[in-house]
Amino acid sequence: MQYDALRTFVVLAESQNFTKASELLHISQPSVSLHIKNLESEFQAQLFLRSPKFVQITPSGELLYQRAKQILLLYDQAKEELWAQRHSLQGELVVGASFTIGEYLLPALLAKLRQAYPQLNLRVEIGNTDEIVRLVRLLEVDIGLIEGPAHDKELSVLPFMEDELVIIASKAHHPIGPNPGWPALQDQTWVTREEGSGTREYFNHFIRINGLKIKSLLTIGSNQGVKESVIQGMGLSLLSRHAIERELAYGELAVIELKPHRFMRTLSYVTSPIMKNKRSVEALIEVLQKI
């Protein structure tokens, strides 16, 4: 559709002066003339009578003027409605999140998204890192938030924040003091997440790189199960600080500090190329980038 030509035609019909029309449209007078010439060629009709002293619209021009006003109005309305639809984000966003993110970080992020886009329906699938990457690959979720690395070359993986992991013990049952050295961590029982979780992968790296000997291992498939087991004095664990805030506040868990060491990992979002330009996915990424 020749939107610019129709808009020029309407302005000229209302101003009845080429110079005035060019000023109103902020284009050159030859450009005004070219738009009119193109319309007359397309519709095979003379739209204006021209003379050095006046510009007069023809009957054909009058007919097109009425229709052009309607066309431009519909165009502007459609543009506004599409903009509103894009920014109101109706429909559904399906988010996959690994356990630590889904249980302790995602609710606050989704609250911000809901505040900006109240008509957007949200659905969350929670699993370990490997499971979330699989759901993203199968397009069963629109975007995944993970704690561990993703080794799928077909997916895009980008960081959105740093997460600190801490060594925890039962405040009531465990004899290790708050500031021990590395030898105090040798030959201990550890409670950890299952294989495939980002927390377990970091735990394996932590044990290996620090040369720690494990007395025994208790594996549990949820953060809550790990915490409850540690509270009961069944061993030490390594969990995200975000996952233990309440238990620290209630005095159920204690953090074993190994200063000056801090254990940091990167949290990432993972998407399939086909979901790259989905507006609801873009909106969540915008929230993540403001953390």
CSV table of C-alpha atoms in Angstrom, one decimal:
chain,number,residue,atom,x,y,z
A,1,MET,CA,0.0,0.0,0.0
A,2,GLN,CA,1.3,3.5,-0.9
A,3,TYR,CA,0.8,4.9,2.6
A,4,ASP,CA,3.1,7.9,2.1
A,5,ALA,CA,1.5,8.7,-1.2
A,6,LEU,CA,-2.1,8.6,0.2
A,7,ARG,CA,-1.1,10.7,3.2
A,8,THR,CA,0.5,13.2,0.8
A,9,PHE,CA,-2.6,13.2,-1.3
A,10,VAL,CA,-4.9,13.9,1.7
A,11,VAL,CA,-2.7,16.7,3.0
A,12,LEU,CA,-2.6,18.3,-0.5
A,13,ALA,CA,-6.4,18.0,-0.9
A,14,GLU,CA,-6.9,19.8,2.4
A,15,SER,CA,-4.3,22.5,2.0
A,16,GLN,CA,-4.8,23.0,-1.8
A,17,ASN,CA,-1.3,24.2,-2.2
A,18,PHE,CA,1.9,22.2,-3.1
A,19,THR,CA,4.2,24.4,-1.1
A,20,LYS,CA,2.0,24.3,2.0
A,21,ALA,CA,1.7,20.5,1.7
A,22,SER,CA,5.5,20.0,1.5
A,23,GLU,CA,5.9,22.2,4.6
A,24,LEU,CA,3.3,20.2,6.6
A,25,LEU,CA,4.8,16.9,5.5
A,26,HIS,CA,8.4,18.0,5.9
A,27,ILE,CA,9.3,16.8,2.4
A,28,SER,CA,10.3,18.6,-0.8
A,29,GLN,CA,7.8,20.0,-3.2
A,30,PRO,CA,9.0,17.6,-6.0
A,31,SER,CA,8.4,14.7,-3.6
A,32,VAL,CA,4.8,15.9,-3.2
A,33,SER,CA,4.4,16.1,-7.0
A,34,LEU,CA,5.9,12.6,-7.4
A,35,HIS,CA,3.5,11.0,-4.9
A,36,ILE,CA,0.5,12.5,-6.7
A,37,LYS,CA,1.9,11.5,-10.1
A,38,ASN,CA,2.3,7.9,-8.9
A,39,LEU,CA,-1.3,7.8,-7.5
A,40,GLU,CA,-2.7,9.2,-10.8
A,41,SER,CA,-0.8,6.5,-12.7
A,42,GLU,CA,-2.0,3.7,-10.4
A,43,PHE,CA,-5.7,4.7,-10.5
A,44,GLN,CA,-5.6,5.9,-14.1
A,45,ALA,CA,-7.4,9.1,-13.1
A,46,GLN,CA,-6.6,12.8,-12.8
A,47,LEU,CA,-6.8,13.8,-9.1
A,48,PHE,CA,-6.1,17.5,-9.3
A,49,LEU,CA,-6.5,20.4,-11.7
A,50,ARG,CA,-3.2,22.4,-11.6
A,51,SER,CA,-2.4,25.9,-12.6
A,52,PRO,CA,0.2,28.4,-11.5
A,53,LYS,CA,-2.5,30.1,-9.2
A,54,PHE,CA,-4.5,27.2,-7.7
A,55,VAL,CA,-4.8,23.5,-7.1
A,56,GLN,CA,-8.4,22.1,-7.5
A,57,ILE,CA,-9.4,18.5,-6.7
A,58,THR,CA,-11.3,16.7,-9.4
A,59,PRO,CA,-14.4,14.5,-8.9
A,60,SER,CA,-12.2,11.4,-9.0
A,61,GLY,CA,-10.0,13.1,-6.5
A,62,GLU,CA,-13.0,13.7,-4.2
A,63,LEU,CA,-13.9,10.0,-4.3
A,64,LEU,CA,-10.3,8.9,-3.6
A,65,TYR,CA,-10.1,11.5,-0.8
A,66,GLN,CA,-13.0,9.9,1.1
A,67,ARG,CA,-11.6,6.5,0.7
A,68,ALA,CA,-8.0,7.6,1.5
A,69,LYS,CA,-9.2,9.1,4.8
A,70,GLN,CA,-10.7,5.8,5.7
A,71,ILE,CA,-7.7,3.8,4.6
A,72,LEU,CA,-5.3,5.9,6.6
A,73,LEU,CA,-7.6,5.7,9.7
A,74,LEU,CA,-7.8,1.9,9.5
A,75,TYR,CA,-4.0,1.7,9.0
A,76,ASP,CA,-3.3,3.8,12.1
A,77,GLN,CA,-5.9,1.8,14.1
A,78,ALA,CA,-4.3,-1.5,13.0
A,79,LYS,CA,-0.9,-0.1,13.9
A,80,GLU,CA,-2.1,0.9,17.4
A,81,GLU,CA,-3.8,-2.4,18.0
A,82,LEU,CA,-0.8,-4.4,16.9
A,83,TRP,CA,1.4,-2.3,19.2
A,84,ALA,CA,-1.1,-2.8,22.1
A,85,GLN,CA,-1.2,-6.6,21.4
A,86,ARG,CA,2.6,-6.8,21.4
A,87,HIS,CA,2.9,-4.9,24.6
A,88,SER,CA,-0.1,-6.4,26.5
A,89,LEU,CA,1.4,-9.8,25.8
A,90,GLN,CA,-1.8,-11.9,25.8
A,91,GLY,CA,-1.4,-15.6,25.5
A,92,GLU,CA,0.9,-18.0,27.4
A,93,LEU,CA,4.6,-18.1,28.3
A,94,VAL,CA,5.9,-21.5,29.4
A,95,VAL,CA,9.1,-21.2,31.5
A,96,GLY,CA,11.2,-24.2,32.4
A,97,ALA,CA,13.4,-23.7,35.5
A,98,SER,CA,15.9,-25.9,37.4
A,99,PHE,CA,15.0,-26.5,41.0
A,100,THR,CA,16.9,-23.7,42.8
A,101,ILE,CA,15.9,-21.1,40.3
A,102,GLY,CA,12.3,-22.3,40.1
A,103,GLU,CA,11.8,-22.5,43.8
A,104,TYR,CA,13.7,-19.5,45.1
A,105,LEU,CA,14.3,-17.0,42.3
A,106,LEU,CA,11.7,-17.4,39.7
A,107,PRO,CA,8.6,-16.3,41.7
A,108,ALA,CA,10.0,-12.8,42.2
A,109,LEU,CA,11.0,-12.6,38.5
A,110,LEU,CA,7.5,-13.7,37.4
A,111,ALA,CA,5.9,-11.2,39.7
A,112,LYS,CA,7.8,-8.4,37.9
A,113,LEU,CA,6.7,-9.8,34.6
A,114,ARG,CA,3.1,-10.1,35.7
A,115,GLN,CA,3.1,-6.5,36.9
A,116,ALA,CA,4.2,-5.3,33.5
A,117,TYR,CA,2.0,-7.6,31.5
A,118,PRO,CA,-1.1,-8.6,33.6
A,119,GLN,CA,-2.9,-10.4,30.7
A,120,LEU,CA,0.0,-12.8,30.1
A,121,ASN,CA,-0.7,-16.4,31.2
A,122,LEU,CA,2.3,-18.0,32.9
A,123,ARG,CA,3.1,-21.7,33.2
A,124,VAL,CA,6.2,-23.1,34.9
A,125,GLU,CA,7.9,-26.5,34.5
A,126,ILE,CA,10.5,-27.4,37.2
A,127,GLY,CA,13.1,-30.1,36.8
A,128,ASN,CA,16.9,-30.5,37.0
A,129,THR,CA,19.2,-28.8,34.6
A,130,ASP,CA,19.4,-31.7,32.2
A,131,GLU,CA,15.6,-32.0,32.1
A,132,ILE,CA,15.0,-28.3,31.4
A,133,VAL,CA,17.5,-28.4,28.5
A,134,ARG,CA,15.7,-31.3,27.1
A,135,LEU,CA,12.3,-29.5,27.4
A,136,VAL,CA,13.8,-26.4,25.6
A,137,ARG,CA,15.2,-28.6,22.8
A,138,LEU,CA,11.8,-30.3,22.4
A,139,LEU,CA,10.0,-26.9,22.4
A,140,GLU,CA,7.9,-28.0,25.3
A,141,VAL,CA,8.9,-24.8,27.1
A,142,ASP,CA,9.6,-21.4,25.6
A,143,ILE,CA,12.7,-20.6,27.7
A,144,GLY,CA,14.7,-22.4,30.3
A,145,LEU,CA,16.5,-21.1,33.3
A,146,ILE,CA,19.3,-23.3,34.4
A,147,GLU,CA,22.1,-23.6,37.1
A,148,GLY,CA,24.5,-25.8,35.2
A,149,PRO,CA,26.1,-25.7,31.7
A,150,ALA,CA,24.2,-26.8,28.6
A,151,HIS,CA,26.1,-28.8,26.0
A,152,ASP,CA,23.6,-28.5,23.1
A,153,LYS,CA,25.1,-26.6,20.1
A,154,GLU,CA,21.6,-26.0,18.7
A,155,LEU,CA,20.5,-23.9,21.7
A,156,SER,CA,21.5,-20.4,22.8
A,157,VAL,CA,22.8,-20.2,26.4
A,158,LEU,CA,23.4,-16.8,27.9
A,159,PRO,CA,24.2,-15.8,31.6
A,160,PHE,CA,21.9,-13.6,33.6
A,161,MET,CA,23.3,-13.6,37.2
A,162,GLU,CA,25.9,-15.0,39.5
A,163,ASP,CA,24.9,-17.4,42.3
A,164,GLU,CA,26.8,-18.2,45.5
A,165,LEU,CA,26.9,-21.7,46.9
A,166,VAL,CA,27.7,-22.2,50.6
A,167,ILE,CA,28.6,-25.2,52.7
A,168,ILE,CA,25.9,-25.9,55.3
A,169,ALA,CA,25.6,-27.9,58.4
A,170,SER,CA,22.9,-28.5,61.1
A,171,LYS,CA,23.2,-25.8,63.8
A,172,ALA,CA,22.0,-28.3,66.4
A,173,HIS,CA,23.6,-31.6,65.4
A,174,HIS,CA,26.9,-31.0,63.6
A,175,PRO,CA,30.2,-30.4,65.6
A,176,ILE,CA,32.1,-28.5,62.9
A,177,GLY,CA,32.6,-24.9,64.0
A,178,PRO,CA,31.7,-21.9,61.8
A,179,ASN,CA,35.3,-21.2,60.5
A,180,PRO,CA,37.1,-24.5,60.1
A,181,GLY,CA,40.0,-25.2,57.7
A,182,TRP,CA,39.8,-27.6,54.8
A,183,PRO,CA,41.0,-30.6,56.9
A,184,ALA,CA,37.7,-30.4,58.8
A,185,LEU,CA,35.8,-31.2,55.6
A,186,GLN,CA,37.7,-34.5,55.0
A,187,ASP,CA,36.0,-37.8,55.5
A,188,GLN,CA,32.5,-36.3,56.0
A,189,THR,CA,29.1,-37.5,55.0
A,190,TRP,CA,27.5,-35.2,52.3
A,191,VAL,CA,23.9,-34.7,51.3
A,192,THR,CA,23.5,-33.7,47.7
A,193,ARG,CA,21.2,-33.5,44.7
A,194,GLU,CA,20.8,-36.1,42.0
A,195,GLU,CA,23.0,-36.4,38.9
A,196,GLY,CA,21.8,-34.1,36.2
A,197,SER,CA,21.2,-31.2,38.5
A,198,GLY,CA,23.3,-28.1,38.2
A,199,THR,CA,23.9,-28.2,42.0
A,200,ARG,CA,25.2,-31.8,41.8
A,201,GLU,CA,27.5,-30.9,38.9
A,202,TYR,CA,29.0,-28.1,40.9
A,203,PHE,CA,29.3,-30.3,44.0
A,204,ASN,CA,31.2,-32.9,42.0
A,205,HIS,CA,33.6,-30.2,40.8
A,206,PHE,CA,33.9,-28.8,44.3
A,207,ILE,CA,34.9,-32.2,45.8
A,208,ARG,CA,37.2,-33.1,42.9
A,209,ILE,CA,39.1,-29.8,42.7
A,210,ASN,CA,39.7,-29.5,46.5
A,211,GLY,CA,40.7,-33.2,46.8
A,212,LEU,CA,38.1,-34.0,49.5
A,213,LYS,CA,37.5,-37.6,50.6
A,214,ILE,CA,33.9,-38.5,51.1
A,215,LYS,CA,32.9,-40.8,53.9
A,216,SER,CA,29.4,-41.5,52.4
A,217,LEU,CA,26.9,-39.8,50.2
A,218,LEU,CA,23.1,-39.3,50.6
A,219,THR,CA,21.5,-38.3,47.3
A,220,ILE,CA,18.1,-36.6,47.3
A,221,GLY,CA,16.1,-35.2,44.3
A,222,SER,CA,15.0,-31.9,45.8
A,223,ASN,CA,16.5,-28.9,47.6
A,224,GLN,CA,13.9,-29.2,50.5
A,225,GLY,CA,14.8,-32.9,51.0
A,226,VAL,CA,18.5,-32.0,51.1
A,227,LYS,CA,17.9,-29.2,53.7
A,228,GLU,CA,15.7,-31.3,55.9
A,229,SER,CA,18.3,-34.1,56.0
A,230,VAL,CA,21.1,-31.6,56.9
A,231,ILE,CA,18.9,-30.1,59.6
A,232,GLN,CA,18.6,-33.6,61.1
A,233,GLY,CA,22.3,-33.9,61.3
A,234,MET,CA,22.7,-36.4,58.4
A,235,GLY,CA,25.7,-34.6,56.8
A,236,LEU,CA,27.0,-31.5,55.2
A,237,SER,CA,25.8,-30.0,51.9
A,238,LEU,CA,26.6,-27.4,49.3
A,239,LEU,CA,23.6,-25.4,48.3
A,240,SER,CA,22.7,-22.0,46.8
A,241,ARG,CA,22.6,-19.3,49.5
A,242,HIS,CA,19.2,-18.3,48.0
A,243,ALA,CA,17.9,-21.8,49.0
A,244,ILE,CA,18.7,-21.6,52.7
A,245,GLU,CA,17.7,-18.0,53.7
A,246,ARG,CA,14.8,-19.0,55.8
A,247,GLU,CA,16.6,-21.8,57.5
A,248,LEU,CA,19.4,-19.5,58.4
A,249,ALA,CA,17.0,-16.9,59.7
A,250,TYR,CA,15.3,-19.6,61.9
A,251,GLY,CA,18.6,-20.8,63.2
A,252,GLU,CA,18.2,-24.3,61.7
A,253,LEU,CA,21.3,-24.3,59.5
A,254,ALA,CA,24.7,-22.7,59.8
A,255,VAL,CA,27.1,-21.7,57.0
A,256,ILE,CA,30.6,-23.1,57.2
A,257,GLU,CA,32.9,-20.3,56.0
A,258,LEU,CA,36.2,-21.1,54.3
A,259,LYS,CA,37.5,-17.5,54.0
A,260,PRO,CA,38.6,-16.1,51.7
A,261,HIS,CA,37.1,-18.7,49.4
A,262,ARG,CA,33.7,-18.1,47.8
A,263,PHE,CA,32.0,-20.6,45.5
A,264,MET,CA,30.3,-18.9,42.6
A,265,ARG,CA,28.5,-20.2,39.6
A,266,THR,CA,26.7,-18.7,36.7
A,267,LEU,CA,22.9,-19.0,36.2
A,268,SER,CA,21.8,-18.9,32.5
A,269,TYR,CA,18.8,-18.8,30.3
A,270,VAL,CA,18.6,-21.2,27.4
A,271,THR,CA,16.4,-20.8,24.3
A,272,SER,CA,15.8,-22.5,21.0
A,273,PRO,CA,16.4,-20.3,17.8
A,274,ILE,CA,12.7,-20.8,16.9
A,275,MET,CA,11.7,-19.0,20.1
A,276,LYS,CA,14.2,-16.2,19.8
A,277,ASN,CA,11.8,-13.5,18.6
A,278,LYS,CA,8.7,-14.5,20.6
A,279,ARG,CA,7.7,-11.3,22.4
A,280,SER,CA,6.9,-13.0,25.7
A,281,VAL,CA,10.3,-14.6,25.7
A,282,GLU,CA,11.9,-11.2,25.0
A,283,ALA,CA,9.9,-9.7,27.9
A,284,LEU,CA,11.2,-12.3,30.4
A,285,ILE,CA,14.8,-11.8,29.1
A,286,GLU,CA,14.4,-8.1,29.7
A,287,VAL,CA,13.4,-8.8,33.3
A,288,LEU,CA,16.4,-11.1,33.7
A,289,GLN,CA,18.8,-8.5,32.3
A,290,LYS,CA,17.7,-6.0,35.0
A,291,ILE,CA,18.7,-8.2,37.9
